[in-house]
Short mmCIF file of C-alpha atoms in Angstrom, two decimals:
data_model
loop_
_atom_site.label_atom_id
_atom_site.label_comp_id
_atom_site.label_asym_id
_atom_site.label_seq_id
_atom_site.Cartn_x
_atom_site.Cartn_y
_atom_site.Cartn_z
CA MET A 857 49.43 6.96 -19.41
CA THR A 858 48.05 8.77 -22.64
CA LEU A 859 50.02 9.50 -25.24
CA PRO A 860 50.21 13.47 -26.11
CA GLY A 861 47.41 13.77 -28.97
CA LYS A 862 45.38 10.61 -28.47
CA GLN A 863 42.43 10.87 -27.34
CA HIS A 864 39.87 7.95 -26.34
CA ARG A 865 36.80 7.16 -28.14
CA ILE A 866 34.03 5.76 -26.65
CA SER A 867 32.84 2.14 -28.22
CA ARG A 868 29.50 2.13 -30.55
CA PRO A 869 27.88 -0.34 -28.06
CA ALA A 870 28.82 1.45 -25.13
CA ALA A 871 27.54 4.84 -26.63
CA ALA A 872 23.76 3.11 -27.21
CA CYS A 873 23.91 1.86 -24.03
CA ALA A 874 24.61 4.93 -22.39
CA THR A 875 21.77 6.42 -24.90
CA ALA A 876 19.33 3.22 -24.12
CA ALA A 877 19.75 4.36 -20.10
CA ALA A 878 19.60 8.02 -21.01
CA ALA A 879 15.94 7.97 -22.31
CA SER A 880 15.25 4.86 -19.67
CA LEU A 881 15.91 7.85 -17.00
CA ALA A 882 14.06 10.56 -19.00
CA LEU A 883 10.71 8.26 -19.52
CA PHE A 884 10.86 6.75 -16.44
CA ALA A 885 10.85 9.96 -14.63
CA ALA A 886 7.79 11.47 -17.14
CA LEU A 887 5.80 8.61 -16.12
CA LEU A 888 6.20 9.45 -12.46
CA PHE A 889 5.34 12.84 -13.23
CA THR A 890 2.81 12.25 -16.05
CA GLY A 891 -0.76 10.69 -15.16
CA THR A 892 -4.48 10.84 -16.06
CA VAL A 893 -4.80 13.08 -12.67
CA ASP A 894 -3.27 16.49 -13.61
CA ILE A 895 -0.61 16.65 -10.23
CA PRO A 896 1.44 19.76 -9.90
CA ALA A 897 5.77 18.58 -10.52
CA ALA A 898 6.26 19.67 -6.89
CA ASP A 899 3.71 18.05 -5.40
CA VAL A 900 5.00 14.74 -6.89
CA TRP A 901 8.82 15.43 -5.29
CA ARG A 902 7.04 15.40 -2.33
CA ALA A 903 5.79 12.01 -2.55
CA LEU A 904 8.21 10.77 -3.66
CA GLY A 905 9.91 12.07 -0.35
CA GLY A 906 7.28 10.27 1.22
CA ASP A 907 5.57 13.98 1.77
CA GLY A 908 2.64 15.92 0.81
CA GLY A 909 -1.13 14.69 0.74
CA GLU A 910 -2.33 11.26 1.76
CA ALA A 911 -4.03 11.09 -1.75
CA THR A 912 -1.18 12.35 -3.77
CA ARG A 913 0.72 9.93 -2.34
CA LEU A 914 -1.39 7.28 -3.09
CA ILE A 915 -1.21 8.21 -6.24
CA VAL A 916 2.59 8.75 -6.75
CA ILE A 917 3.93 5.99 -4.93
CA GLN A 918 0.79 2.96 -5.18
CA LEU A 919 -0.20 3.83 -8.82
CA ARG A 920 2.84 5.99 -11.15
CA LEU A 921 5.63 4.16 -9.55
CA PRO A 922 4.61 0.42 -10.09
CA MET A 923 3.37 0.97 -13.58
CA ALA A 924 6.52 2.60 -14.58
CA LEU A 925 8.74 -0.24 -12.85
CA THR A 926 6.55 -2.69 -14.74
CA SER A 927 7.31 -1.06 -18.04
CA LEU A 928 10.62 -1.11 -17.42
CA LEU A 929 11.02 -4.71 -16.31
CA ALA A 930 8.41 -5.81 -19.15
CA GLY A 931 10.05 -4.30 -21.84
CA ALA A 932 13.56 -5.53 -20.96
CA GLY A 933 12.48 -9.47 -20.03
CA LEU A 934 9.92 -9.69 -23.60
CA ALA A 935 13.42 -7.74 -25.55
CA LEU A 936 15.79 -10.65 -23.98
CA ALA A 937 13.22 -13.10 -25.02
CA GLY A 938 12.99 -11.75 -28.79
CA LEU A 939 17.22 -11.74 -28.57
CA LEU A 940 17.35 -15.54 -27.37
CA LEU A 941 14.39 -16.90 -29.95
CA GLN A 942 16.15 -15.28 -32.71
CA THR A 943 19.35 -16.61 -31.73
CA VAL A 944 18.21 -20.05 -30.88
CA PHE A 945 15.94 -20.47 -34.19
CA ASP A 946 18.50 -18.41 -36.44
CA ASN A 947 16.16 -16.03 -37.67
CA PRO A 948 15.89 -12.34 -37.74
CA LEU A 949 11.86 -12.77 -37.75
CA ALA A 950 11.71 -15.04 -34.23
CA GLY A 951 9.81 -13.32 -31.51
CA PRO A 952 7.00 -14.27 -28.23
CA SER A 953 4.58 -12.87 -30.44
CA ILE A 954 5.59 -14.92 -33.75
CA LEU A 955 6.66 -17.84 -33.05
CA GLY A 956 3.36 -18.33 -30.86
CA VAL A 957 5.31 -18.42 -27.33
CA SER A 958 2.82 -15.28 -26.39
CA THR A 959 -0.18 -17.08 -27.89
CA GLY A 960 1.16 -20.47 -25.54
CA ALA A 961 1.29 -18.53 -22.46
CA SER A 962 -2.09 -16.32 -22.94
CA LEU A 963 -3.67 -19.94 -23.73
CA GLY A 964 -2.53 -21.09 -20.06
CA VAL A 965 -3.54 -17.54 -18.48
CA ALA A 966 -7.02 -17.86 -20.32
CA ALA A 967 -7.71 -21.41 -19.05
CA LEU A 968 -7.70 -20.51 -15.47
CA MET A 969 -9.42 -17.28 -16.06
CA LEU A 970 -12.24 -18.18 -18.15
CA LEU A 971 -12.93 -21.16 -16.09
CA PHE A 972 -12.78 -19.72 -12.57
CA GLY A 973 -13.65 -15.55 -14.00
CA GLY A 974 -12.98 -12.66 -11.57
CA ALA A 975 -11.05 -14.70 -9.10
CA ALA A 976 -8.67 -14.90 -11.09
CA LEU A 977 -7.44 -11.86 -11.05
CA SER A 978 -7.74 -11.54 -6.72
CA ALA A 979 -4.01 -10.84 -5.72
CA GLY A 980 -3.59 -14.47 -4.45
CA TYR A 981 -4.45 -15.63 -7.60
CA PHE A 982 -1.29 -14.41 -9.81
CA ALA A 983 0.98 -17.06 -8.79
CA ALA A 984 -1.39 -19.63 -10.47
CA LEU A 985 -1.25 -17.35 -13.78
CA LEU A 986 2.09 -17.33 -13.14
CA GLY A 987 2.09 -20.81 -13.61
CA GLY A 988 -0.59 -21.30 -16.44
CA ALA A 989 1.77 -19.07 -18.61
CA LEU A 990 4.36 -21.07 -18.02
CA ALA A 991 3.18 -24.04 -18.72
CA GLY A 992 1.27 -22.62 -21.82
CA ALA A 993 4.71 -20.85 -23.45
CA ALA A 994 6.60 -24.33 -22.35
CA ALA A 995 4.33 -26.34 -24.57
CA VAL A 996 4.66 -23.76 -27.73
CA LEU A 997 8.28 -24.03 -26.97
CA ALA A 998 8.65 -27.60 -26.61
CA ALA A 999 6.63 -27.74 -30.36
CA LEU A 1000 8.90 -25.25 -32.03
CA LEU A 1001 11.97 -27.03 -30.45
CA LEU A 1002 10.43 -30.46 -31.87
CA PHE A 1003 9.82 -29.07 -35.35
CA SER A 1004 13.28 -27.34 -35.61
CA THR A 1005 15.12 -31.35 -35.74
CA LEU A 1006 12.43 -31.90 -38.40
CA VAL A 1007 13.06 -28.64 -40.56
CA ARG A 1008 15.85 -27.01 -41.59
CA SER A 1009 14.36 -23.66 -43.31
CA SER A 1010 13.96 -20.75 -40.72
CA ILE A 1011 11.10 -19.36 -43.03
CA VAL A 1012 9.10 -22.88 -43.04
CA LEU A 1013 9.84 -22.97 -38.55
CA LEU A 1014 8.81 -19.25 -38.41
CA ILE A 1015 5.43 -20.55 -40.68
CA ILE A 1016 5.36 -23.34 -38.06
CA GLY A 1017 5.03 -21.32 -35.29
CA ILE A 1018 2.64 -18.70 -36.24
CA LEU A 1019 0.01 -22.02 -37.41
CA ILE A 1020 0.59 -23.38 -33.61
CA GLY A 1021 -0.21 -20.17 -32.77
CA TYR A 1022 -3.75 -19.72 -34.50
CA LEU A 1023 -3.97 -22.93 -32.86
CA ALA A 1024 -4.02 -21.70 -29.52
CA SER A 1025 -6.12 -18.75 -29.85
CA ALA A 1026 -8.39 -21.59 -31.45
CA ALA A 1027 -8.65 -22.78 -27.59
CA ILE A 1028 -8.85 -19.42 -26.27
CA SER A 1029 -12.35 -19.15 -28.85
CA LEU A 1030 -13.61 -21.94 -27.17
CA LEU A 1031 -12.43 -21.38 -23.65
CA ASN A 1032 -14.54 -17.80 -24.22
CA PHE A 1033 -17.50 -19.19 -25.65
CA PHE A 1034 -18.08 -21.76 -22.78
CA ALA A 1035 -17.14 -19.26 -20.43
CA THR A 1036 -19.22 -17.15 -17.80
CA GLN A 1037 -19.48 -13.40 -18.80
CA GLU A 1038 -17.62 -12.23 -15.81
CA GLY A 1039 -14.81 -14.91 -17.09
CA VAL A 1040 -15.40 -12.97 -20.65
CA HIS A 1041 -14.89 -9.95 -19.56
CA SER A 1042 -12.01 -10.35 -17.01
CA TYR A 1043 -9.64 -12.12 -20.03
CA VAL A 1044 -10.43 -9.47 -22.49
CA ILE A 1045 -9.64 -6.82 -20.43
CA TRP A 1046 -6.47 -8.64 -19.18
CA GLY A 1047 -5.97 -9.02 -23.12
CA LEU A 1048 -5.53 -5.59 -24.05
CA GLY A 1049 -2.29 -5.56 -22.52
CA ASN A 1050 -1.69 -3.05 -20.18
CA PHE A 1051 1.11 -1.81 -16.90
CA SER A 1052 -1.11 -0.51 -14.61
CA GLY A 1053 -2.02 -3.61 -12.99
CA VAL A 1054 0.75 -4.61 -11.53
CA THR A 1055 0.61 -3.18 -7.59
CA LEU A 1056 3.35 -2.74 -5.87
CA ASP A 1057 3.62 -6.84 -3.66
CA ARG A 1058 2.56 -8.33 -7.33
CA LEU A 1059 5.45 -6.33 -8.29
CA ALA A 1060 7.79 -8.45 -5.44
CA VAL A 1061 6.40 -11.70 -7.77
CA PHE A 1062 7.13 -10.06 -11.31
CA ALA A 1063 10.54 -8.40 -10.77
CA PRO A 1064 11.93 -11.79 -9.81
CA ALA A 1065 10.31 -13.49 -12.41
CA VAL A 1066 11.51 -11.40 -14.88
CA LEU A 1067 14.83 -10.54 -13.45
CA LEU A 1068 16.22 -13.66 -12.46
CA PRO A 1069 16.18 -15.15 -15.98
CA ALA A 1070 17.15 -12.17 -17.67
CA ALA A 1071 20.77 -12.44 -15.46
CA ALA A 1072 20.94 -15.89 -16.18
CA CYS A 1073 21.18 -14.81 -19.76
CA PHE A 1074 24.32 -12.86 -18.75
CA LEU A 1075 26.26 -16.43 -17.63
CA LEU A 1076 25.31 -17.76 -21.50
CA VAL A 1077 26.99 -15.00 -23.74
CA LYS A 1078 29.97 -17.68 -24.94
CA PRO A 1079 27.15 -20.48 -25.88
CA LEU A 1080 25.17 -17.68 -27.79
CA ASN A 1081 28.12 -15.96 -29.56
CA ALA A 1082 28.98 -19.44 -30.67
CA LEU A 1083 25.50 -20.34 -32.13
CA LEU A 1084 25.84 -17.45 -34.45
CA LEU A 1085 28.47 -19.55 -36.31
CA GLY A 1086 26.50 -22.88 -36.49
CA ASP A 1087 25.87 -25.80 -34.48
CA VAL A 1088 29.40 -27.47 -36.05
CA TYR A 1089 31.28 -24.88 -34.71
CA ALA A 1090 29.91 -24.45 -31.37
CA ALA A 1091 29.77 -27.75 -30.79
CA SER A 1092 34.07 -27.72 -31.70
CA MET A 1093 33.85 -25.60 -28.75
CA GLY A 1094 32.44 -27.23 -26.27
CA VAL A 1095 29.13 -26.15 -25.91
CA GLY A 1096 26.62 -28.39 -25.79
CA ILE A 1097 24.06 -27.57 -28.57
CA ARG A 1098 20.33 -29.71 -27.17
CA SER A 1099 21.79 -28.89 -23.57
CA THR A 1100 22.45 -24.83 -24.70
CA ARG A 1101 18.88 -24.40 -26.72
CA ASN A 1102 16.82 -26.13 -23.44
CA ALA A 1103 18.10 -23.47 -20.97
CA LEU A 1104 17.68 -20.68 -23.59
CA LEU A 1105 14.15 -21.74 -24.70
CA ALA A 1106 13.75 -22.31 -20.62
CA LEU A 1107 14.38 -18.64 -20.40
CA SER A 1108 13.07 -17.58 -23.23
CA GLY A 1109 9.73 -18.84 -22.29
CA ILE A 1110 10.02 -17.63 -18.33
CA LEU A 1111 10.62 -14.28 -19.27
CA THR A 1112 7.83 -13.77 -22.09
CA ALA A 1113 5.20 -15.66 -19.04
CA ALA A 1114 6.15 -13.85 -16.76
CA VAL A 1115 5.05 -10.55 -18.18
CA THR A 1116 2.31 -12.13 -20.12
CA ALA A 1117 0.68 -13.74 -16.27
CA PHE A 1118 1.11 -9.80 -15.57
CA CYS A 1119 0.86 -7.63 -18.57
CA GLY A 1120 -0.89 -9.32 -20.69
CA PRO A 1121 -0.15 -10.46 -24.53
CA ILE A 1122 2.30 -7.56 -25.19
CA GLY A 1123 2.75 -7.66 -29.49
CA PHE A 1124 5.72 -6.81 -31.16
CA LEU A 1125 8.31 -5.73 -28.70
CA GLY A 1126 10.63 -8.81 -28.30
CA LEU A 1127 10.57 -8.82 -32.00
CA VAL A 1128 11.63 -5.41 -32.66
CA VAL A 1129 13.68 -4.27 -30.25
CA PRO A 1130 16.86 -6.68 -30.45
CA HIS A 1131 16.72 -5.36 -34.20
CA VAL A 1132 16.91 -1.81 -32.41
CA ALA A 1133 19.85 -3.03 -30.20
CA ARG A 1134 21.69 -4.45 -33.44
CA MET A 1135 21.35 -1.79 -34.97
CA ALA A 1136 22.02 1.18 -32.73
CA CYS A 1137 25.61 -1.70 -31.93
CA GLY A 1138 26.07 -2.23 -35.19
CA THR A 1139 27.13 -5.74 -34.32
CA SER A 1140 25.80 -9.51 -33.38
CA ASN A 1141 28.06 -10.06 -30.57
CA HIS A 1142 26.18 -11.01 -27.21
CA ALA A 1143 28.48 -9.45 -24.69
CA SER A 1144 27.60 -5.93 -26.03
CA LEU A 1145 24.09 -6.68 -27.54
CA LEU A 1146 22.52 -8.33 -24.01
CA PRO A 1147 23.07 -5.43 -21.87
CA ALA A 1148 22.11 -3.22 -25.33
CA THR A 1149 19.04 -5.08 -25.53
CA LEU A 1150 17.97 -5.18 -22.11
CA LEU A 1151 18.56 -1.30 -22.15
CA PHE A 1152 16.61 -0.86 -25.36
CA GLY A 1153 13.77 -3.18 -23.90
CA GLY A 1154 12.86 -1.32 -21.24
CA ALA A 1155 13.45 2.42 -22.38
CA VAL A 1156 10.42 0.97 -25.36
CA GLY A 1157 8.39 -0.43 -23.06
CA LEU A 1158 8.74 3.14 -20.90
CA LEU A 1159 7.91 4.62 -23.82
CA CYS A 1160 4.89 2.72 -24.18
CA ALA A 1161 3.74 3.18 -21.08
CA PHE A 1162 4.12 6.98 -21.37
CA LEU A 1163 1.77 7.19 -24.80
CA SER A 1164 -0.41 5.34 -23.21
CA VAL A 1165 -1.26 7.68 -20.62
CA TRP A 1166 -0.25 11.17 -22.43
CA LEU A 1167 -2.67 9.83 -25.72
CA GLY A 1168 -4.96 8.66 -23.58
CA GLY A 1169 -6.04 11.92 -21.73
CA GLY A 1170 -7.59 10.89 -19.13
CA SER A 1171 -7.77 7.08 -19.06
CA LEU A 1172 -4.80 4.38 -20.83
CA ILE A 1173 -4.64 3.73 -23.60
CA PRO A 1174 -4.47 -0.39 -24.53
CA VAL A 1175 -0.40 -1.22 -24.72
CA ASN A 1176 -1.43 -3.43 -28.00
CA ALA A 1177 -3.05 -0.59 -29.66
CA ILE A 1178 0.64 1.23 -29.40
CA THR A 1179 3.71 -1.59 -30.34
CA PRO A 1180 1.96 -1.86 -34.34
CA VAL A 1181 2.34 1.74 -34.79
CA LEU A 1182 6.16 1.48 -33.02
CA SER A 1183 7.25 -1.79 -34.11
CA VAL A 1184 6.11 -2.28 -38.15
CA PRO A 1185 8.15 0.34 -39.56
CA VAL A 1186 11.23 -1.36 -37.69
CA ILE A 1187 9.91 -5.00 -39.15
CA ILE A 1188 9.61 -3.18 -42.73
CA TYR A 1189 13.02 -1.69 -42.85
CA VAL A 1190 14.80 -4.70 -41.39
CA ILE A 1191 13.14 -6.85 -43.60
CA LEU A 1192 13.84 -4.35 -47.00
CA ASN A 1193 17.46 -4.15 -46.12
CA ARG A 1194 18.28 -7.11 -44.49
CA ASP A 1195 21.00 -7.85 -47.09
CA ARG A 1196 22.71 -4.20 -46.52
CA LEU A 1197 22.97 -4.52 -42.20
CA SER A 1198 25.92 -5.20 -41.66
CA TYR A 1199 25.01 -7.13 -38.14
CA MET A 1200 22.94 -9.45 -40.09
CA ARG A 1201 24.38 -13.19 -41.49
#
């Protein structure tokens, strides 16, 4: 029973999640109705309902819908991966692209794609690409975990991650040098990053590869919050530090590898979106931060896809040409205002 004159106020995290969800819905719809081919809105509606011309249904159902779903999942997956890495390494500048995880996943894909050329892009080969990306990401995460036991400074660990990324990039350059022309062309196109290469058939593999580890993240809210207060406090609460970190690194690696294998190495989203979610929610409590990061990640992924279509006119702009423009101002703001942001320790 509500007392007279007493009003319920929606919490800040709930308002942030509602805003991100509304933005995602609006951008998802915008992607369905916007494309490189001009289709009237009424025809798009008919195509979504299973009616209309065959060409229109092909464009809307087979091209635009998978692209919208892929950008939603990719943005959410990279955002969650970045949040996990920032918590595990206690570093606000940690992220899949900064710590070399994305580059490691790219190396795994490059080893397959450049060795086998255009065959790597066939429908049956995406499972192998996913496996290669997982192996590359796991190797980088294992190295980072090893160095985290040797160095205490988060800045030093960040530098080590950048150096590991450079080593992986050097290996990719060597593979490019010795690869065939067809393999190099395939890898260059893949490396630009895009959300349009996942068909409905491939989406049946990509979606579980993102959704299952994302769901597992919500089972680790208590350990994540405990890690924020330090290893000693987390251990006193019965949290297994090593097993928890291994689980979190495994989940972040799977998320990063899945997105990288199917969409290419997408930069910055994993670094920036967790900070956007923290600023919107005003808290580092993962019970609120995990769903907010998921929703904001999906919204930013959809925004990048929409800008790729809208700014490209008759073609698609590579996603990696858009993410730095959106992300760098947020990164600079976080660095300059680190002491003032309430959610930062």
